[in-house]
Coordinates of C-alpha atoms in Angstrom, one line a residue:
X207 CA -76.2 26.7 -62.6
X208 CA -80.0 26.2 -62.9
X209 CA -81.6 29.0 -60.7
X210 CA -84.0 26.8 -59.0
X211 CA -80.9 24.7 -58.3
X212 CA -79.2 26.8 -56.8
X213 CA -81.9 28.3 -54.3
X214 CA -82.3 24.2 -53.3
X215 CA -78.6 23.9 -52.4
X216 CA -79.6 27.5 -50.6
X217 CA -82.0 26.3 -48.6
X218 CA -80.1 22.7 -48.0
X219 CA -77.4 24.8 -46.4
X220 CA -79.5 26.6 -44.3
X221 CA -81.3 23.7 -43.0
X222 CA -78.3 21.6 -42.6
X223 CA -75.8 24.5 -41.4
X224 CA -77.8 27.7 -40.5
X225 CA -76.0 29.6 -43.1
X226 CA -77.6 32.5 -44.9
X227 CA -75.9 32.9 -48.4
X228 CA -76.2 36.5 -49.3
X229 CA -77.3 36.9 -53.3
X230 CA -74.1 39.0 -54.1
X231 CA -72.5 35.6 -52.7
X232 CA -74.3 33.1 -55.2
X233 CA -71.4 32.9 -57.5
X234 CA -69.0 32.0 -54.9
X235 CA -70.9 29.3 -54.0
X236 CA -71.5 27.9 -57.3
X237 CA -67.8 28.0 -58.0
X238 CA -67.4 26.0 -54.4
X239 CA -69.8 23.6 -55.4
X240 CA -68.3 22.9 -58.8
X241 CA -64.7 22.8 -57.5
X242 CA -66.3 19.8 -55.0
X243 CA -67.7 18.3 -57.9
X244 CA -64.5 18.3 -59.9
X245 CA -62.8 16.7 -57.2
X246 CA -65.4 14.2 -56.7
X247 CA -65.6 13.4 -60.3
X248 CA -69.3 13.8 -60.1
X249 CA -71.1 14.3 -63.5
X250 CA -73.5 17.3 -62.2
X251 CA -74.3 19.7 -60.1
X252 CA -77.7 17.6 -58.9
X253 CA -75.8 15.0 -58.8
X254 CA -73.5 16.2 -55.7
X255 CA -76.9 18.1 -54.4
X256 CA -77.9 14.4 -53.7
X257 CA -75.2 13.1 -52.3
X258 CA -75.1 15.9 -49.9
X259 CA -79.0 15.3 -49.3
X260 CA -78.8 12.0 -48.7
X261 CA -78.3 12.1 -44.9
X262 CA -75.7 9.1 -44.9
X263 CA -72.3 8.6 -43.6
X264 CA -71.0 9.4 -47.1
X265 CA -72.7 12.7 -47.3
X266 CA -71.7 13.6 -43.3
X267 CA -68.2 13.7 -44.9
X268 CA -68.5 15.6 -47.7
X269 CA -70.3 18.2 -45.7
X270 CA -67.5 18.2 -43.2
X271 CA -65.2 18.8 -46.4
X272 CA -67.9 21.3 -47.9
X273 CA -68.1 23.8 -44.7
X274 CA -64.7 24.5 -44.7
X275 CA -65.3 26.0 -47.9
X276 CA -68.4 28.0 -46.7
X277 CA -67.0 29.1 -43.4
X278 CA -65.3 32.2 -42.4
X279 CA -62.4 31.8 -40.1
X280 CA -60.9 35.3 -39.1
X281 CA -60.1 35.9 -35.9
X282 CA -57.6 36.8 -32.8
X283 CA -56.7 36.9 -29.8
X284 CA -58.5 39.2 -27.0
X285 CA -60.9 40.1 -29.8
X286 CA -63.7 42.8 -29.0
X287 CA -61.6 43.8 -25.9
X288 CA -64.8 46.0 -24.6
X289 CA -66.8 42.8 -24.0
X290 CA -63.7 40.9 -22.4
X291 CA -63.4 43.9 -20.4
X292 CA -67.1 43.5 -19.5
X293 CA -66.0 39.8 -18.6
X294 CA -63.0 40.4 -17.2
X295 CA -64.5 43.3 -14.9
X296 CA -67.9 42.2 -14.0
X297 CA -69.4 38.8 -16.0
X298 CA -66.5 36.7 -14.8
X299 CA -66.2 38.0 -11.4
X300 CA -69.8 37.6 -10.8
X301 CA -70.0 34.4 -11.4
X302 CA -66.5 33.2 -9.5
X303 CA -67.8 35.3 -6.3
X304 CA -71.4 32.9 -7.0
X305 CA -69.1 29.8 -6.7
X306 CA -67.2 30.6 -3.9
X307 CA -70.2 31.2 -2.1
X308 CA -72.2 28.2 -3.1
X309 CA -68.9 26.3 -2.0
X310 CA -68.5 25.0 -5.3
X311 CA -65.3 25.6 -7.6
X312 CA -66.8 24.5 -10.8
X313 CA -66.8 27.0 -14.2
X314 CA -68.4 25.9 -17.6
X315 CA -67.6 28.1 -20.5
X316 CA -68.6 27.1 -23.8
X317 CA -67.1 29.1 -26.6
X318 CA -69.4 28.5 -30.1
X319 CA -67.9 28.9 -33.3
X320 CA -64.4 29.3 -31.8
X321 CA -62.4 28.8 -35.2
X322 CA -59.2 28.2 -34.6
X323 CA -59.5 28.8 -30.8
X324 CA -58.2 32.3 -30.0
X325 CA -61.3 32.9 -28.2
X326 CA -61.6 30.0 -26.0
X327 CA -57.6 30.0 -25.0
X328 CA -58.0 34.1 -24.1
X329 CA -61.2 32.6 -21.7
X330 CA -58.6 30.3 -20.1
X331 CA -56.0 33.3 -19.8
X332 CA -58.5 35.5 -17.9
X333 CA -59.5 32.6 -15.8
X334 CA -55.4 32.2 -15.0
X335 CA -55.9 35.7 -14.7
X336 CA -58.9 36.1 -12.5
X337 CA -58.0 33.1 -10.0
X338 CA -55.2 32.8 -8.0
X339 CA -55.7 28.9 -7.3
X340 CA -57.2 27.9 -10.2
X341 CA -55.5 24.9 -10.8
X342 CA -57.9 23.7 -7.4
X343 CA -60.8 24.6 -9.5
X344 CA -62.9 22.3 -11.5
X345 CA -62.7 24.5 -15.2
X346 CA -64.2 23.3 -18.2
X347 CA -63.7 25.5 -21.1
X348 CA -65.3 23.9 -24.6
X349 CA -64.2 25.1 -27.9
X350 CA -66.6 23.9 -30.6
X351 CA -67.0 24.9 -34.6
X352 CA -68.4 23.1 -37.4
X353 CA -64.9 24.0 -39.2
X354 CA -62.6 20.8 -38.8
X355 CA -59.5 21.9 -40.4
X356 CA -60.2 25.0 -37.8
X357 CA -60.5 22.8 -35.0
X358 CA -57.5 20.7 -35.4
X359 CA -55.8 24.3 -35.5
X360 CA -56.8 25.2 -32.6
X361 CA -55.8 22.1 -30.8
X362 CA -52.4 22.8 -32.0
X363 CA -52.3 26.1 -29.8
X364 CA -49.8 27.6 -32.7
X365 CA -50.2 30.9 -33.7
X366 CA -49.0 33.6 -36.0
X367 CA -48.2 37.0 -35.2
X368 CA -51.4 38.3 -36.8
X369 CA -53.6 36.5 -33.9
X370 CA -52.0 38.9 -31.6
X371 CA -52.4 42.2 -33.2
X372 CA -54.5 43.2 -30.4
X373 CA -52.8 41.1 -27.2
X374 CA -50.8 42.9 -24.6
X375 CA -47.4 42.2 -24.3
X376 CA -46.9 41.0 -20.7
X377 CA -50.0 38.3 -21.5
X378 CA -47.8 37.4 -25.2
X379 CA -44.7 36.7 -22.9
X380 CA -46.0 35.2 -20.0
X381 CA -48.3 32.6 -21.9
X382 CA -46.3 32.3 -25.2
X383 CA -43.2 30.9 -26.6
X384 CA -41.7 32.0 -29.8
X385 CA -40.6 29.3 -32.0
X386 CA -39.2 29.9 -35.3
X387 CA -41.7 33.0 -36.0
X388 CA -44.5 31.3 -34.6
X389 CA -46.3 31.2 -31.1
X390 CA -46.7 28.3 -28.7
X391 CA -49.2 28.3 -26.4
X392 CA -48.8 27.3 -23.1
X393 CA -49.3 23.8 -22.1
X394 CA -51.4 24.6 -19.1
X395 CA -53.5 26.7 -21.1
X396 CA -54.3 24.2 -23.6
X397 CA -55.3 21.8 -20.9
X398 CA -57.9 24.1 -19.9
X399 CA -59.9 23.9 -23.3
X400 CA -61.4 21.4 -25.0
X401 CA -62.6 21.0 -28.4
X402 CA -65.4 19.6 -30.5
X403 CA -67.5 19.9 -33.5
X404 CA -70.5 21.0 -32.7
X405 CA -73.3 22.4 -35.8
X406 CA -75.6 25.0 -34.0
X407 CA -78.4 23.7 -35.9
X408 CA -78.5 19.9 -35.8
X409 CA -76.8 18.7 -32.8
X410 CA -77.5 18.6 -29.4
X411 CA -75.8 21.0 -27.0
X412 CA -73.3 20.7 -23.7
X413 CA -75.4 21.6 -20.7
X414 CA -75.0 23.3 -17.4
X415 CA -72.6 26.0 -19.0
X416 CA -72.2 29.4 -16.7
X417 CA -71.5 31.2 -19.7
X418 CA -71.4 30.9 -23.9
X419 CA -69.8 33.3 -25.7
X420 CA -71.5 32.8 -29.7
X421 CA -69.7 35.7 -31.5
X422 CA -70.0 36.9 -34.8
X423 CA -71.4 33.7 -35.6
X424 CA -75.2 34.1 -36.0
X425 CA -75.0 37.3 -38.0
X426 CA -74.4 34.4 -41.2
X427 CA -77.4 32.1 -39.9
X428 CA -81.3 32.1 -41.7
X429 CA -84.0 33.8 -39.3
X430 CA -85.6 30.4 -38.3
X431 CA -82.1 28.8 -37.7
X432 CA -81.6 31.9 -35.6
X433 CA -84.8 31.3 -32.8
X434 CA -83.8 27.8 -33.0
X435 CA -80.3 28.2 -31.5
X436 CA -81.2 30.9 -28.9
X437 CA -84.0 28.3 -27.4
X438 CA -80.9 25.9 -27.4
X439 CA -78.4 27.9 -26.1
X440 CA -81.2 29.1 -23.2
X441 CA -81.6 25.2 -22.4
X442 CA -78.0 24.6 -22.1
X443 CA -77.5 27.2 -19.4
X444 CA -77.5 27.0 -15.7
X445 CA -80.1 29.7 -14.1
X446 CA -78.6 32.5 -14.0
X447 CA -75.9 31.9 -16.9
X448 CA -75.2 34.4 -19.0
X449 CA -74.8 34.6 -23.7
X450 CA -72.7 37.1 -25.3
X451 CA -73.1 37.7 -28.7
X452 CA -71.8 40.2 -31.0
X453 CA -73.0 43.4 -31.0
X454 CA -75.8 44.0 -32.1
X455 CA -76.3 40.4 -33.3
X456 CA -79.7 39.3 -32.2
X457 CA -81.3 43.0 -32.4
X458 CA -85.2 42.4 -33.9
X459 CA -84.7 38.6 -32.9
X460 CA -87.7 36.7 -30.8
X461 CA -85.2 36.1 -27.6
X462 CA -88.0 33.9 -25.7
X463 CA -87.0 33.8 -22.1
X464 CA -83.9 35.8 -22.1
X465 CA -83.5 38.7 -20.1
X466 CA -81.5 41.5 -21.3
X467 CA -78.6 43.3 -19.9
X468 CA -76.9 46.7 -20.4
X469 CA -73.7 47.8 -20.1
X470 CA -71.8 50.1 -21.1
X471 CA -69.2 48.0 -23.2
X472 CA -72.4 45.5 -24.5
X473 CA -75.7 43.7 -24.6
X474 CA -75.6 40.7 -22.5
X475 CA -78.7 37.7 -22.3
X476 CA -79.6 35.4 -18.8
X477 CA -81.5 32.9 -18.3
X478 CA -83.9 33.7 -15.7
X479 CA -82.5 33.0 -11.6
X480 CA -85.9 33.6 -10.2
X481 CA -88.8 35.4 -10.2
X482 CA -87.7 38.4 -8.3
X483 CA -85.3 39.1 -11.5
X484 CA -87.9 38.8 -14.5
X485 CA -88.5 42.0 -14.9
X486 CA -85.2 43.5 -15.5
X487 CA -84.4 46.2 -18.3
X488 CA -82.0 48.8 -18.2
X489 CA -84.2 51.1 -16.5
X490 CA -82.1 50.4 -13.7
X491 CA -79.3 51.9 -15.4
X492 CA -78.3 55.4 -14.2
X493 CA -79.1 57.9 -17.0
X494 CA -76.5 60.2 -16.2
X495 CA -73.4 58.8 -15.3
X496 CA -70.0 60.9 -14.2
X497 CA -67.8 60.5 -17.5
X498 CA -65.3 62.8 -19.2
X499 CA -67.0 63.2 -22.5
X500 CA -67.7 66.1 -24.6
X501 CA -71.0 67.7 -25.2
X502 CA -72.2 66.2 -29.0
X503 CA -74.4 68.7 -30.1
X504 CA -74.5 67.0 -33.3
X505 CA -74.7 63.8 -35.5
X506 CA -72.7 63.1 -38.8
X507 CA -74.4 64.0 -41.5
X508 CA -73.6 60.6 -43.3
X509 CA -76.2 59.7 -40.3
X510 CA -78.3 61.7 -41.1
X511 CA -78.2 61.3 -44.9
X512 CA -79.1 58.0 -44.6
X513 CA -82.2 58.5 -41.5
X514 CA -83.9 60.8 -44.4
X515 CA -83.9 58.4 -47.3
X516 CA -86.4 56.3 -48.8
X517 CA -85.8 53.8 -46.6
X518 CA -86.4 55.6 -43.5
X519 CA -89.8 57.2 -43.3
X520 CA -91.5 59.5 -41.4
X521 CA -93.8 56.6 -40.8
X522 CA -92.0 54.6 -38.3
X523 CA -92.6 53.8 -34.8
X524 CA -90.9 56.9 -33.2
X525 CA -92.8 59.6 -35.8
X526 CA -95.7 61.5 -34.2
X527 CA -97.3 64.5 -35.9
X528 CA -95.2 67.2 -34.0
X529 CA -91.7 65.6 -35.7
X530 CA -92.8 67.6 -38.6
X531 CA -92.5 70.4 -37.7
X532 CA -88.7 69.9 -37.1
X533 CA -88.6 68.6 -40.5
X534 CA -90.2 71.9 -41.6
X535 CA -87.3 73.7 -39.6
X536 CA -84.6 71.7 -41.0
X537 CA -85.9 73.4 -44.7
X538 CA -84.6 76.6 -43.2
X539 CA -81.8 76.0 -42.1
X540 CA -80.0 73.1 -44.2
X541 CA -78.5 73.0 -47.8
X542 CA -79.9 70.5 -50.4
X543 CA -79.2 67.1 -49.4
X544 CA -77.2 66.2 -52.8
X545 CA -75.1 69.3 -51.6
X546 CA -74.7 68.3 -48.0
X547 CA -73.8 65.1 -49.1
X548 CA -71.1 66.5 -51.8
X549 CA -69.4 68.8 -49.6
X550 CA -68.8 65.4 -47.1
X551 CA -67.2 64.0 -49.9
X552 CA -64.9 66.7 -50.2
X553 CA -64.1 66.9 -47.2
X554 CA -63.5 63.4 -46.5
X555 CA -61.3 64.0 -49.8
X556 CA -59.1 66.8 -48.2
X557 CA -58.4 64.8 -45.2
X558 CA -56.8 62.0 -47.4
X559 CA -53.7 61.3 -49.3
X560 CA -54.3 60.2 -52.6
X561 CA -54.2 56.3 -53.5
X562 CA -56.3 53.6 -55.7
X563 CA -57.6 52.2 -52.8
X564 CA -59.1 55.2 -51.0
X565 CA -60.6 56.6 -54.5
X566 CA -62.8 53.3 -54.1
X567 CA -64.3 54.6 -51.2
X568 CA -65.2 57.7 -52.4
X569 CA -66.5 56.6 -55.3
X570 CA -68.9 54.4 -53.2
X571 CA -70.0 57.6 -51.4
X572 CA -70.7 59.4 -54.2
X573 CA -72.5 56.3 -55.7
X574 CA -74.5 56.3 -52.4
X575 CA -75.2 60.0 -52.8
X576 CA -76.8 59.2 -56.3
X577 CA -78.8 56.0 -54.8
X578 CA -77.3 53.8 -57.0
X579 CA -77.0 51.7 -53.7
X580 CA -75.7 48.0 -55.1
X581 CA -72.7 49.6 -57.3
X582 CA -71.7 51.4 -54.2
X583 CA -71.7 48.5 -52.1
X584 CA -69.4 46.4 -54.9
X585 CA -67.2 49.6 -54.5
X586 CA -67.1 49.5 -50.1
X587 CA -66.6 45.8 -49.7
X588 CA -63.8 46.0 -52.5
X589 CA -62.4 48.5 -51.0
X590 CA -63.0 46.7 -47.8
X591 CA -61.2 43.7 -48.7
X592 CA -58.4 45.8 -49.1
X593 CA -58.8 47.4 -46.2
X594 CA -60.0 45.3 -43.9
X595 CA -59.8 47.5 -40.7
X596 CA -61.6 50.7 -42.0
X597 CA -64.2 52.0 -39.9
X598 CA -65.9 54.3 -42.1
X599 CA -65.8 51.5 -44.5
X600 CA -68.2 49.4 -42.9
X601 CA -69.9 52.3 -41.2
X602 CA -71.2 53.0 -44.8
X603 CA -71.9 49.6 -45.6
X604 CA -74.1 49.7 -42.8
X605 CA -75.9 52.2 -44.4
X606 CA -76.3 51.1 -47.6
X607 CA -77.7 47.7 -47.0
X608 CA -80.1 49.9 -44.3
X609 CA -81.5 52.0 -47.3
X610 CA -82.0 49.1 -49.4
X611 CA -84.1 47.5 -46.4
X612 CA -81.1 44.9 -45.7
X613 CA -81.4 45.3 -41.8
X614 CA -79.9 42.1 -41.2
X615 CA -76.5 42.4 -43.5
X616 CA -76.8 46.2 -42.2
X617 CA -76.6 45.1 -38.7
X618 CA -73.5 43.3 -39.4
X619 CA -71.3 45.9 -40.5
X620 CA -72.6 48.1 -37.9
X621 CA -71.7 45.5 -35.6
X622 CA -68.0 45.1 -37.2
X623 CA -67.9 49.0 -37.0
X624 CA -68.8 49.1 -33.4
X625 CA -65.8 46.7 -32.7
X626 CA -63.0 49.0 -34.6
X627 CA -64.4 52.0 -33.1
X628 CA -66.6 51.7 -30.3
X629 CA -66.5 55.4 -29.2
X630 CA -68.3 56.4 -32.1
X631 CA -72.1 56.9 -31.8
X632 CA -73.0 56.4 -35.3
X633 CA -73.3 53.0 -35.7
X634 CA -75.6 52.7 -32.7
X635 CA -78.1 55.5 -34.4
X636 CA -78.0 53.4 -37.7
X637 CA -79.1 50.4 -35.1
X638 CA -82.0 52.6 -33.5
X639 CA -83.1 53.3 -36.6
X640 CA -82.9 49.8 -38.1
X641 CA -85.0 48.5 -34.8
X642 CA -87.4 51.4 -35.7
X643 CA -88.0 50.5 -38.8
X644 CA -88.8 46.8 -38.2
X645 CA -91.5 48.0 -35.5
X646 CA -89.1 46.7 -32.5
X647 CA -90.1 49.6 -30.3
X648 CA -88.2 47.7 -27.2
X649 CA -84.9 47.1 -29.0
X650 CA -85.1 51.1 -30.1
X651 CA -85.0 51.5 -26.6
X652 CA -82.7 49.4 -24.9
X653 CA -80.2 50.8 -28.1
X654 CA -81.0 54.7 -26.9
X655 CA -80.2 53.5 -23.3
X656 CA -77.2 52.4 -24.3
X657 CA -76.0 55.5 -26.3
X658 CA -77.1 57.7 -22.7
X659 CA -75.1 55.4 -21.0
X660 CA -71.8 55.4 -23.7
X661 CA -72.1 59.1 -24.0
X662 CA -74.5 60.8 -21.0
X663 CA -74.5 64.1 -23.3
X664 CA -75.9 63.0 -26.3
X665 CA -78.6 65.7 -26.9
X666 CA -80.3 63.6 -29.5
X667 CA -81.2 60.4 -27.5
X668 CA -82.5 61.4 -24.9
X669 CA -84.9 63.2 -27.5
X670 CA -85.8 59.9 -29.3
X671 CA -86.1 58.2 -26.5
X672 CA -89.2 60.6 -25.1
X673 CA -90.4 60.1 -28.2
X674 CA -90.6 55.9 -27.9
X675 CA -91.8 56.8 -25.0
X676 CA -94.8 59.2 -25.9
X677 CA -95.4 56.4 -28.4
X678 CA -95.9 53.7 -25.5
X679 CA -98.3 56.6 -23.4
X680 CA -95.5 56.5 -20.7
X681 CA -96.1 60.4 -20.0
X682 CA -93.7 60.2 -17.0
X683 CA -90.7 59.0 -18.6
X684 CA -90.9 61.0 -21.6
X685 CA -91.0 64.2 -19.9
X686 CA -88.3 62.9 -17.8
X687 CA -86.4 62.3 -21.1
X688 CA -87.3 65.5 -22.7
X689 CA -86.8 67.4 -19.5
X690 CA -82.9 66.0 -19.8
X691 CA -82.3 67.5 -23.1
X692 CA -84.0 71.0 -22.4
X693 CA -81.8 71.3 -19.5
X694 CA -78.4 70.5 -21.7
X695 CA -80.0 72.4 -24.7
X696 CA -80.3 75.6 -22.3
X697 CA -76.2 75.4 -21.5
X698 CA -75.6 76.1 -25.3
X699 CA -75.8 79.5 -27.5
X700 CA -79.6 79.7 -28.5
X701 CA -78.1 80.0 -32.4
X702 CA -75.7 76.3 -31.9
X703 CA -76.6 73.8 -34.7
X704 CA -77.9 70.6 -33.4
X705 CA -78.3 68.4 -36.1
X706 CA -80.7 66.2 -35.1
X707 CA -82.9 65.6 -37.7
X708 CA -81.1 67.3 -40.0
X709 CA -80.3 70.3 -38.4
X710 CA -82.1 72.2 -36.5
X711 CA -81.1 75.3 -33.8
X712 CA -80.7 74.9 -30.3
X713 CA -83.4 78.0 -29.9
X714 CA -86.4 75.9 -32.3
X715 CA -85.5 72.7 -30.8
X716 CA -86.4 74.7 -27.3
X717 CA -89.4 75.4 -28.5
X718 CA -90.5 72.5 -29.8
X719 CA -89.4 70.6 -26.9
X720 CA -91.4 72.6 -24.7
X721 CA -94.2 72.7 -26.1
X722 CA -94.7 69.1 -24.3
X723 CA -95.5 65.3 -25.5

């Protein structure tokens, strides 16, 4: 197809739909738009750009046949199950306790981009859940996609096994029915949710929601589309309403009047209540929380690999003239970085059996070793697609796409990484450094807070986060910050690795410490 074609049917979808098409996407797409065109028995390719320009009820349904082409629909039941702990736990309860107290037993929950409705049917089994008398509440629950053939799925409350690969058993039995290898939801369930096609980008929204859960939805949208729904979804809550999004999903993104929340399972954004609540951060947050987990006197080096490329310069927000001398250090103490990066490889290599599949993902980490950064990411999502569960998969996608400046499509697959394996802290460094590196001082921030609060010994954040800190001239809290680490750093054997930065020993990382911000 013509190039300059092609970036106008680009740019047509991302005004009509929001959707970013990724350039290692563009022949998928043209071979979507031709098989359209075949079946339409359309004589070019501007021809069917045309009809799908033309802003007629002719072109409305051959984009509602045209999405489901462009449209991702994976998804299951109780997905993410640290946020619906979150709203199971504390979102959900908050805002049924608000009701009861206001005297009025009326929830709105919007679920956008529900696909084939897995995620607004789990809302309605918490709510069963949650509420003893529910059936003498007023609940809304709204399903809406810009997928049809998703939709009229979802309306059909049948599922596969596959939907429920992460469900509990007593909630499969108790709200399901097997029928001839499939799953029927149950009829008081479905009543609770309706559904509706809804695009994010042209059509107005339902107001007065409590609550809209948009997952995994605007990680595929165009910047501008991006600030144009958030304004939206703000609008469409009640005060005090609260979005969810993916992990990680709106990290360096303008969120106008939102305020953010942290907990420990994710970020959460209200609208406003009052004026007494506008400035809340996490500051509130306690630093050092009572939990069971281990001392972390180091980061991976695949972390750190990637925080020392090109990408990732000692020019960033967080650098100050006094970093270099634990660069300087690090020369002392740590092999070549080809090596270091060749002995992971073997390692990762003894800890493996043998098969086609996982020699694709070492081959991508030794192409990401050598920098050759676009045949290794071929190599990761083939072997993804394979593998479509793999942790260290995406965890190195992530990477990738964050050394060849990609922060959005890097913020993705730390995202997906996050939601296989949320107790590991790499993918939330990638995602400090990402912020860093796009000047978002605040969103390097609230991302440190949340590692102190996911894993209260982590040496290394409390270290960065001083250093924001020293950055912003808050003197107070980043010698509070740095007074945390020295006092974990002085529990450890002076000659301990912690490899922050590379490496460094827990005696020279004394010393610099102390030697103040």
């Amino acid at each position: 197809m013509n190039p300059i074609l092609l970036q106008k049917f680009i740019q047509l979808i991302a005004d009509y739909t929001g959707l970013h098409i990724r350039e290692q996407d563009y022949d998928s797409l043209c071979n979507k738009i031709f098989l359209r065109i075949k079946l339409l028995k359309l004589s070019s390719p501007e021809q069917y750009y045309k009809l799908l320009e033309s802003q007629n009820k002719t072109s409305k349904n051959e984009w509602e046949k045209f999405i489901i082409l462009l449209t991702v629909t994976e998804t299951y039941f109780f997905r993410d199950q640290g946020q619906l702990a979150l709203l199971k736990n504390v979102i959900l309860p908050e805002i049924i306790k608000s009701k009861i107290a206001s005297n009025e037993k009326k929830i709105k929950i919007w679920s956008a981009g529900c696909s084939t409705g897995e995620e607004p049917y789990s809302l309605a089994i918490m709510i069963q859940e949650l509420i003893p008398d529910w059936q003498e509440w007023d609940i809304l629950i709204l399903g809406t996609d810009i997928n049809e053939v998703a939709l009229t799925k979802a309306k059909e409350g049948i599922y596969s096994y596959w939907s429920f690969r992460l469900l509990d058993e007593r909630i499969k039995n108790k709200y399901f029915s097997e029928f001839k290898e499939e799953w029927h939801l149950d009829e008081e369930v479905k009543n609770m949710v309706n559904f509706s096609n809804i695009n994010l980008v042209i059509d107005d929204f339902p107001s007065n929601n409590d609550l809209i859960l948009c997952r995994n939805v605007l990680v595929y949208f165009e910047e501008k589309q991006i600030s144009l729904v958030i304004k939206k979804f703000y609008n469409s809550l009640l005060k005090g309403g609260y979005l969810i999004t993916a992990h990680a999903e709106l990290y360096g993104q303008t969120l106008g009047k939102f305020k953010v929340k942290v907990f420990p399972e994710s970020l959460v954004y209200q609208r406003d209540k009052d004026k007494q609540d506008e400035n809340y951060l996490a500051d509130s947050l306690p630093i050092l929380a009572e939990k069971t987990i281990p001392i972390n006197k180091s980061l991976p080096s695949s972390l750190t690999n990637s925080i020392s490329s090109k990408k990732f310069t000692k020019s960033g927000i967080g650098y100050d003239a006094k970093k270099q001398i634990l660069f300087n250090l690090n020369n002392k103490i740590n092999q070549n970085k080809k090596d270091k990066i060749a002995g992971k490889i073997t390692q990762i290599n003894s800890n493996l059996q043998p098969s086609q599949s996982e020699d694709l993902l070492l081959e991508a980490a030794g192409l990401f070793a050598a920098k050759a950064y676009n045949d290794a990411i071929k190599k990761a999502e083939y072997f993804l697609s394979l593998n479509p569960k793999n942790f260290r998969a995406y965890k190195l996608l992530a990477e990738l796409y964050a050394n060849l400046g990609k922060y959005k499509r890097a913020t993705f697959y730390c995202n997906q990484a996050i939601e296989i394996n949320g107790s590991s802290v790499e993918p939330y460094y990638l995602l400090v450094n990402i912020a860093e590196e796009q000047g978002d001082i605040e969103g390097a921030k609230i991302l440190l807070k949340r590692i102190i609060y996911l894993f209260p010994q982590e040496i290394p954040a409390y270290i960065e986060l001083g250093s924001l800190y020293a950055v912003e001239k808050n003197i107070i809290r980043a010698r509070k910050m740095k007074n945390i680490a020295l006092e974990m750093l002085k529990k450890l054997p002076a000659d301990d690795i912690v490899e922050y930065k590379g490496g460094i020993k827990v005696s020279q990382l004394v010393e610099y410490l102390q030697g103040g911000y």
